[in-house]
Coordinates of C-alpha atoms and ligand atoms in Angstrom, one line a residue:
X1354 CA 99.9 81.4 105.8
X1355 CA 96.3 82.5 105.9
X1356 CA 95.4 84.9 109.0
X1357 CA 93.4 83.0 110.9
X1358 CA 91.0 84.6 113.0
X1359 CA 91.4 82.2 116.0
X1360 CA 94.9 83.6 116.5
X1361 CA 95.2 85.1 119.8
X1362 CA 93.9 88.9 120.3
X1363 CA 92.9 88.7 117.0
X1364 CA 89.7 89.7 115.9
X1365 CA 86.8 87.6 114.3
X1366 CA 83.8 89.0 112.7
X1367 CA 86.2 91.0 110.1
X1368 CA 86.1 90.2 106.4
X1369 CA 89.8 89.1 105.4
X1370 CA 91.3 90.9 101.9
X1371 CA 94.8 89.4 101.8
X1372 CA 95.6 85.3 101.9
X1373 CA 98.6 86.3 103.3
X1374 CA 98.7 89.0 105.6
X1375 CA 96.0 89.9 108.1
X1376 CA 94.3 92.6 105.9
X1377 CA 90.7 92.8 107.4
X1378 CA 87.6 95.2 106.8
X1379 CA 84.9 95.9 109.1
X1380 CA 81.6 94.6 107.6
X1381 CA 80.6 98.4 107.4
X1382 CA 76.6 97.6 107.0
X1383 CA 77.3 96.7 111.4
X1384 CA 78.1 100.6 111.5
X1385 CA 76.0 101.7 114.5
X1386 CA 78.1 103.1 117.4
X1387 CA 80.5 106.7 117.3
X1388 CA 83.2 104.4 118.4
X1389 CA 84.2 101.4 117.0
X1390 CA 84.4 98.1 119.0
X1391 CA 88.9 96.7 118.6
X1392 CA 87.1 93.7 117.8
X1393 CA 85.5 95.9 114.9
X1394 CA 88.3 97.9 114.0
X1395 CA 90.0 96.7 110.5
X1396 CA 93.1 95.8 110.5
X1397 CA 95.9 96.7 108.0
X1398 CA 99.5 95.2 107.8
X1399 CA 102.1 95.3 105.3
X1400 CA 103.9 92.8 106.9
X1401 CA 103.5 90.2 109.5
X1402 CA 102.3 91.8 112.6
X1403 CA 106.0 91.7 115.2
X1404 CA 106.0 89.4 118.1
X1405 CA 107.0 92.4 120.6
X1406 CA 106.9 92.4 124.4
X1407 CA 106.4 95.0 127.2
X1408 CA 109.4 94.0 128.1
X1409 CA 112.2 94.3 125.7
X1410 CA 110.3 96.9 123.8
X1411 CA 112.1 100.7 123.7
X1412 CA 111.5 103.6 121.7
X1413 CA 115.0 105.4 120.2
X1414 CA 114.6 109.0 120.0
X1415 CA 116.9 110.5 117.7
X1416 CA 118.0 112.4 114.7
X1417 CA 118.6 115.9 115.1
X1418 CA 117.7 116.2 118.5
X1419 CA 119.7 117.5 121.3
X1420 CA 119.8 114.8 123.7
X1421 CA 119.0 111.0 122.0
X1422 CA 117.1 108.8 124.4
X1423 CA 115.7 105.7 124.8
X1424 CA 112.7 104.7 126.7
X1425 CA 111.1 101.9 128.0
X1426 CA 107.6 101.0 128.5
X1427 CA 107.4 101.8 132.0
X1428 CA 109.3 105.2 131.6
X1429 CA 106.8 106.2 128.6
X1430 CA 103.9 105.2 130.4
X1431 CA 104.8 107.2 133.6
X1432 CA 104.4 110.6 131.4
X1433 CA 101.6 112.3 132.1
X1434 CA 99.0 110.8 129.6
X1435 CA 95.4 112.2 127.5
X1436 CA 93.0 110.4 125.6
X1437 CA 91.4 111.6 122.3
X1438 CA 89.3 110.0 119.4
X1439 CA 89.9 109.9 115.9
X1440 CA 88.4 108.5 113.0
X1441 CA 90.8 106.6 110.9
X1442 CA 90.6 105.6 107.3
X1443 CA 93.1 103.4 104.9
X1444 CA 94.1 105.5 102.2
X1445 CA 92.8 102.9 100.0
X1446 CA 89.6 102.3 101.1
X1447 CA 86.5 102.0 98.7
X1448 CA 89.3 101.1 96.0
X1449 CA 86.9 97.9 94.8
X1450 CA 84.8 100.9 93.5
X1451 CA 87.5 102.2 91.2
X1452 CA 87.1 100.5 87.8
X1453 CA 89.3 99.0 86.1
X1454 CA 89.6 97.5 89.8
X1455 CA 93.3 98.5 90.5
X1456 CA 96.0 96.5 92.1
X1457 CA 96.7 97.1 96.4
X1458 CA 94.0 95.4 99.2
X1459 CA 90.6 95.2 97.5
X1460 CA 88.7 97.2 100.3
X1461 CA 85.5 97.9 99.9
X1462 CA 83.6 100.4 102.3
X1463 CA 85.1 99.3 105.9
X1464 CA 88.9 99.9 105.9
X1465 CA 87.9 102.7 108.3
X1466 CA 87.2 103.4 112.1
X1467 CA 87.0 105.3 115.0
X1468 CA 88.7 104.9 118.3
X1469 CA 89.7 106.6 121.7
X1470 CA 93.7 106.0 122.1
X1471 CA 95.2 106.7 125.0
X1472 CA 99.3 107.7 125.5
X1473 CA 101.6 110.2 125.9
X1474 CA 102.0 113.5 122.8
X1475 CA 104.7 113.1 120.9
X1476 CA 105.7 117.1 121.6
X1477 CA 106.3 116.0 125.2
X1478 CA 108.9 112.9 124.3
X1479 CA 110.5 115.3 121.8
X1480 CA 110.6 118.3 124.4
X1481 CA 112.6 115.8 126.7
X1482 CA 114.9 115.2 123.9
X1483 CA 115.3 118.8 122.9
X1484 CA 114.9 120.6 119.8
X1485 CA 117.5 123.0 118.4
X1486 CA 115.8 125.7 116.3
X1487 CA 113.7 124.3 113.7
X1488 CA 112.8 125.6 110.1
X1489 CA 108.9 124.6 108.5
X1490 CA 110.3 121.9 106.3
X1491 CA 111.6 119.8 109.3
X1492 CA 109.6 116.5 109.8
X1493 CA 109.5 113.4 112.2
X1494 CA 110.2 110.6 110.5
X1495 CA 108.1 107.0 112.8
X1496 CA 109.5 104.0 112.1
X1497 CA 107.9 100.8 113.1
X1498 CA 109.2 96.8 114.5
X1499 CA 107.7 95.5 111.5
X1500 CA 109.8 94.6 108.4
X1501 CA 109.9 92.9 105.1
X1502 CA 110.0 92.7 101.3
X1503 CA 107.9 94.7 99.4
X1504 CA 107.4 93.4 96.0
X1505 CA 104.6 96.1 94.6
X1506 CA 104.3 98.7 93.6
X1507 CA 108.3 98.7 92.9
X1508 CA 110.6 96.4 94.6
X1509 CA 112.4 97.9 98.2
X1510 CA 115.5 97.2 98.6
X1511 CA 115.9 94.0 100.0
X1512 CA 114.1 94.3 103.8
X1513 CA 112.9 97.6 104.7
X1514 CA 110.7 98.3 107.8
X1515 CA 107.0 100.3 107.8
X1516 CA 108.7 104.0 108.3
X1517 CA 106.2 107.2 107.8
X1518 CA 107.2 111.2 108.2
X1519 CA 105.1 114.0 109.5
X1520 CA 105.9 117.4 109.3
X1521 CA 107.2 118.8 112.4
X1522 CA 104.7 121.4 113.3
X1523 CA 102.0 118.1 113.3
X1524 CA 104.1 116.0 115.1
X1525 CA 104.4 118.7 118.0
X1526 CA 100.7 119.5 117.9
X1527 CA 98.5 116.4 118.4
X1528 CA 100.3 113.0 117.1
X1529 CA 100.0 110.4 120.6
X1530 CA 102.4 108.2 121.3
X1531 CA 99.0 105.1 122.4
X1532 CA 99.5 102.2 124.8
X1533 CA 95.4 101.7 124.8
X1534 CA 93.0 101.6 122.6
X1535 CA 89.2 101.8 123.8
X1536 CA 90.4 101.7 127.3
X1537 CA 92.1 98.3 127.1
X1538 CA 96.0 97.7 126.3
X1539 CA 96.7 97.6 122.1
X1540 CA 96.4 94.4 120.6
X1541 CA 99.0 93.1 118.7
X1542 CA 97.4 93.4 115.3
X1543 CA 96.4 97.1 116.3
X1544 CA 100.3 98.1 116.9
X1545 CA 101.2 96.1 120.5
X1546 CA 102.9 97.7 122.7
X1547 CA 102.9 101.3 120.9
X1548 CA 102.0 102.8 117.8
X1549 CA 101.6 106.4 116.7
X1550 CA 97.9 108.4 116.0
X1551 CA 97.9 110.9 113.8
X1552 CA 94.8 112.5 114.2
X1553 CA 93.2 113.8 111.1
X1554 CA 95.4 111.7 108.7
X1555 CA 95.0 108.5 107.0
X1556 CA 95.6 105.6 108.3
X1557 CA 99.4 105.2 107.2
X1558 CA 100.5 108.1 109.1
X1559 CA 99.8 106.1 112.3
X1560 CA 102.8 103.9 112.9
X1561 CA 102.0 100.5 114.2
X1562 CA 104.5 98.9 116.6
X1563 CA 106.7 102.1 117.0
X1564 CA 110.3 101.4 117.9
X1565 CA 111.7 104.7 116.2
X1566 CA 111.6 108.5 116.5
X1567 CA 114.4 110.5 114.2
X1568 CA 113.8 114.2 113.8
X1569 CA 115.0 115.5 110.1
X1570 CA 115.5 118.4 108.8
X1571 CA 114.0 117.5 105.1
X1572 CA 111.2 115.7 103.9
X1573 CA 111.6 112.1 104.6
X1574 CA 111.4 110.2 101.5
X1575 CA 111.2 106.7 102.6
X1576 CA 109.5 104.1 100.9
X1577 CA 105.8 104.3 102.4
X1578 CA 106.3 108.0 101.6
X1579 CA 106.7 108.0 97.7
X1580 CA 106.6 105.2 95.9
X1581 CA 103.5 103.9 97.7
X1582 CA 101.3 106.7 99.8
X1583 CA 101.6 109.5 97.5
X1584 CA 99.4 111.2 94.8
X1585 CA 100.4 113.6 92.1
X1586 CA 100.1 117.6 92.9
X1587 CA 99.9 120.0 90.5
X1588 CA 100.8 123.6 91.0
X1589 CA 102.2 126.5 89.8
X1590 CA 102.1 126.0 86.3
X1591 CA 105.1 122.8 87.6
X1592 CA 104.6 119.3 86.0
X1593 CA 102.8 116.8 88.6
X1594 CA 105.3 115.6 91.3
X1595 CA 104.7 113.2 94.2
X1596 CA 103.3 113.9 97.1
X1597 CA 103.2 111.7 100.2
X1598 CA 99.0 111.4 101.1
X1599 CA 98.4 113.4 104.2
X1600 CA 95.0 114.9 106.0
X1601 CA 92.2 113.1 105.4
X1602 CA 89.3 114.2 102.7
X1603 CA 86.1 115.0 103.3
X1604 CA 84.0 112.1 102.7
X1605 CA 80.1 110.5 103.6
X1606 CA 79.6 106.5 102.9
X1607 CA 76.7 104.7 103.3
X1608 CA 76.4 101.9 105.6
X1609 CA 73.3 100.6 105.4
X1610 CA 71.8 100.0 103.0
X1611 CA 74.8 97.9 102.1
X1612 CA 75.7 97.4 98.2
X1613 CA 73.2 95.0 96.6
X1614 CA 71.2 94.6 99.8
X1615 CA 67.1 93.7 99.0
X1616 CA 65.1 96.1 100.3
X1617 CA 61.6 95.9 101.2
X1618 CA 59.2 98.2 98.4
X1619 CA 56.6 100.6 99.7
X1620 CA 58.1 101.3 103.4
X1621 CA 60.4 103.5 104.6
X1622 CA 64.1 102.6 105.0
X1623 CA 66.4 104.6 107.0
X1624 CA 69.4 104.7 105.2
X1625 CA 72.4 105.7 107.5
X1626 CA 76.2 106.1 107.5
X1627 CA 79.2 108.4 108.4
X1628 CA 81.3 111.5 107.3
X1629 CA 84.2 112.7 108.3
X1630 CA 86.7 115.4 107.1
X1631 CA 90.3 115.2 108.4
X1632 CA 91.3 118.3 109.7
X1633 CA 88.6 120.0 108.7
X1634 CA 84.8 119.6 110.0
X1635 CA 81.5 118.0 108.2
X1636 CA 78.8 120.6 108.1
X1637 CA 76.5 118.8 106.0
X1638 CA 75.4 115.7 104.5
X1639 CA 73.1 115.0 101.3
X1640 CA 71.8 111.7 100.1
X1641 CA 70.5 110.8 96.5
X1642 CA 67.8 108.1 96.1
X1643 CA 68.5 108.5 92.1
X1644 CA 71.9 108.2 91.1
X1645 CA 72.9 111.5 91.6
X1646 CA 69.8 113.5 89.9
X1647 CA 67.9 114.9 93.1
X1648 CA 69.4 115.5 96.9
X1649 CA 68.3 116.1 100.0
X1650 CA 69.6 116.7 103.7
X1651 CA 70.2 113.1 105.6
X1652 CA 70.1 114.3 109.7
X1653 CA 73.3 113.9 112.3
X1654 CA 73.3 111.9 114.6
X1655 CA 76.1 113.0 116.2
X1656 CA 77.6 116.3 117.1
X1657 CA 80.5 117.9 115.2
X1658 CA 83.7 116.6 117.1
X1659 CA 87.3 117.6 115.8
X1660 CA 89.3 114.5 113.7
X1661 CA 85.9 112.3 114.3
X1662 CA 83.3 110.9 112.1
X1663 CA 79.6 111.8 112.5
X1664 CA 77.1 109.9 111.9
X1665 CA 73.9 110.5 109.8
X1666 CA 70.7 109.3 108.7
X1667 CA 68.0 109.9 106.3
X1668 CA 64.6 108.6 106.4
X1669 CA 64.0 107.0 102.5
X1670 CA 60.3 106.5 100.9
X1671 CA 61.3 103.4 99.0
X1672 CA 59.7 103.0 95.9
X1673 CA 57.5 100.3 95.0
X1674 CA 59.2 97.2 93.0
X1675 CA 61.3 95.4 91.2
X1676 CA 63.6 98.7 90.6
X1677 CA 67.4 99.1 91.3
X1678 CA 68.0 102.3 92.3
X1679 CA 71.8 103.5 93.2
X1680 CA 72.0 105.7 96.4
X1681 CA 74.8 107.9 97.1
X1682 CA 75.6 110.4 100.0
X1683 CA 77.9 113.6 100.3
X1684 CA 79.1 115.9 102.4
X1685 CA 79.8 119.7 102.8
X1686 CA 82.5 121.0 105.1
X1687 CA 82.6 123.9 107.4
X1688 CA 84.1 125.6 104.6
X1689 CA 81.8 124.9 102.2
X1690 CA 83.8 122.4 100.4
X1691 CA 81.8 119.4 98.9
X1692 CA 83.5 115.9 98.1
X1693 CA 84.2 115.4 94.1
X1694 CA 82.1 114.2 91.7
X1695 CA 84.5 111.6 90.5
X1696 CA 87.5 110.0 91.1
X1697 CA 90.6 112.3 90.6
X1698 CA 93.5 110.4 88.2
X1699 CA 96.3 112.5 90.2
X1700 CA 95.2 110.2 93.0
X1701 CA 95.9 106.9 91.7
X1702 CA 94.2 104.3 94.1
X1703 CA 93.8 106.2 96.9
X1704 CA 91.8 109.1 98.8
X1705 CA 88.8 107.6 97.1
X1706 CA 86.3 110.2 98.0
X1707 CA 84.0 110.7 95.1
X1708 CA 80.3 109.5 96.0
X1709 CA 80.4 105.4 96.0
X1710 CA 77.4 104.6 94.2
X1711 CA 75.3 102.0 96.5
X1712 CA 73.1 99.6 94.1
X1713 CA 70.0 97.9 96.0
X1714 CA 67.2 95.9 94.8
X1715 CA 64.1 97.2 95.7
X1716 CA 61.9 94.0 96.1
X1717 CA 58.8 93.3 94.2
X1718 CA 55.4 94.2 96.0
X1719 CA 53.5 91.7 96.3
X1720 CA 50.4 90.7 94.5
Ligands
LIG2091 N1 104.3 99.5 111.5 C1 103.3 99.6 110.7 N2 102.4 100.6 110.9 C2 101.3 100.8 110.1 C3 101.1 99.9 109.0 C4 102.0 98.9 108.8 O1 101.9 98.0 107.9 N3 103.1 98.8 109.7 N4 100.0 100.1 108.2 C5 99.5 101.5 108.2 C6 98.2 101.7 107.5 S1 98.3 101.7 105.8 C7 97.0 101.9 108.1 S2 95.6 102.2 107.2 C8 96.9 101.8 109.6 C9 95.9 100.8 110.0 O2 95.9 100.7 111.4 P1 95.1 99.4 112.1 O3 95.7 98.2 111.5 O4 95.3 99.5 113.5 O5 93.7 99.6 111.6 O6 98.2 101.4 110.2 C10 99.3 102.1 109.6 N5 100.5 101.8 110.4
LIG2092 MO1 96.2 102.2 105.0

């Protein structure tokens, strides 16, 4: 079945990356508001998105909680409710850069977004359930409506559903439980009639379609959690092990100009984009004109904002024709940390936060 864009609530203007599932990137070159549009916002599934309704839908709470629960919709939405924005990437996003081009969703610059969710914290559905004492290595393990076969990396066993952990401590702090997105109720693509935000994270920490809570006192080690979503950590002088992904990276992309876009010789071009750094916060962002040999400060647009991208610009003298020069933008942290120079192994095909070179044709001046 190939998504089709006409389905109902689902968006059109996206590119699609999957002939099977709606996998669908925002043409990132249209980057020019701090919040992206739903209609804009890319879309990721593993499965086929769940034909849920307000109606039948609960959420179990349980695992090592004192008192298991469920709630309705109704009962969810009657707790007292906040709205925050976060920026959210796919941890796979800018993989099309990687060469040789590795296997997964061939995203290219747009498998990312920013959005204002609405709901209810997560700490205040688990305070009603009640927490005995807790040690640092306990974790919340979200589980979604969503379910399937997974064939790649390795082969589940049989049907699994979309299930993610975060630690405890995260999970009391700032993950929502959202029933909006933008202001307007979630769209089924987006996670209808709940899915979890966790703010700072990428993308697959944010459980679409949320149907489960389960509190556990180890680290969950689902599916989505090792042998797809993880990198390999060394420390301590320890071989590598597995790690599930977690806090987003610091990272600047470029928007516009996009990749082999012609642009006009002898004016100026302002180049633009976003950073963004997880839980930490972008302090700086430098763009090269040469492939990396010279830098200079691009300008925010936007302030600094916790777990939310920032826009920038910088105003480029392009050179006079035919040349190809390859642009490329990064950022500094409030901790002076600067994005790598090149693509980390350990990583595999994700957290792709190296400068993406950006080729352009600069176009011949005329005679
Ligand atoms: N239930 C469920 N939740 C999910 C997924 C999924 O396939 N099923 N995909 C995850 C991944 S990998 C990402 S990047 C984000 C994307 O959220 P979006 O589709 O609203 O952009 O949802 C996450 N939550
Ligand atoms: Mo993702």
């Amino acid at each position: 079945m190939i998504p089709s864009p006409e389905e109902p609530g689902r968006a059109s203007g996206l590119i699609p990356r999957d002939s099977s599932l709606p996998n669908l990137e925002f043409p990132f070159r249209d980057l020019n508001s701090r919040v992206t549009t739903t209609a804009s916002f890319y879309v990721r599934n593993h499965f086929p998105t769940p034909p849920l309704t307000a109606e039948d839908w609960s959420l179990t709470v349980g695992g090592a909680v004192l008192h298991p629960l469920r709630l309705g919709l109704e009962e969810l939405q009657s707790l007292p409710a906040l709205t925050l924005t976060a920026t959210m990437e796919c941890a796979g996003n800018g993989r099309t850069f990687l060469s040789p081009r590795p296997r997964g969703v061939p995203w290219e610059l747009g498998a990312v977004g920013t959005a204002c969710w609405t709901g209810v914290p997560l700490s205040a559905v688990l305070e009603r359930a009640g927490l005995p004492e807790v040690a640092a290595t306990w974790e919340v393990v979200l589980e979604g409506a969503d379910r399937g076969v997974m064939t790649e990396p390795v082969a589940s066993p049989g049907e699994i559903s979309y299930a993610r952990s975060v630690p405890l401590a995260k999970a009391l702090d700032d993950v929502l439980l959202a029933y909006e997105m933008n202001g307007e109720v979630l769209t089924p693509d987006h996670g209808f009639p709940v899915r979890a935000v966790v703010p700072g994270w990428y993308g697959m920490a944010s459980v679409k379609w949320l149907t489960a809570v389960q509190v556990v006192p180890e680290p969950f080690q689902g599916y989505f959690q090792t042998v797809d979503y993880a990198y390999w950590e060394t420390r301590d002088g320890l071989p590598p092990q597995l790690r599930p992904i977690g806090p987003l990276q610091l990272k600047a992309a470029i928007a516009r100009p996009a990749p082999r876009e012609v642009v006009p010789c002898g004016v100026p071009y302002e180049v633009t984009g976003a950073a963004w750094a997880g839980e930490a916060e972008v302090a700086r962002v430098e763009v090269s004109v040469d492939g990396g040999c010279t830098w200079a400060d691009a300008e925010f647009i936007d302030p600094p904002k916790p777990h939310v991208w920032r826009r920038w610009r910088f105003l480029w003298q392009v050179p006079g024709g035919p040349v190809r020069p390859t642009l490329l933008a990064r950022a500094t942290d409030t901790h002076g940390r600067v994005q790598p120079t090149c693509h980390d192994p350990a990583r595999g095909s994700y957290m792709i936060t190296h400068p993406l070179p950006i080729e352009v044709d600069v176009q011949e001046s005329s005679p």
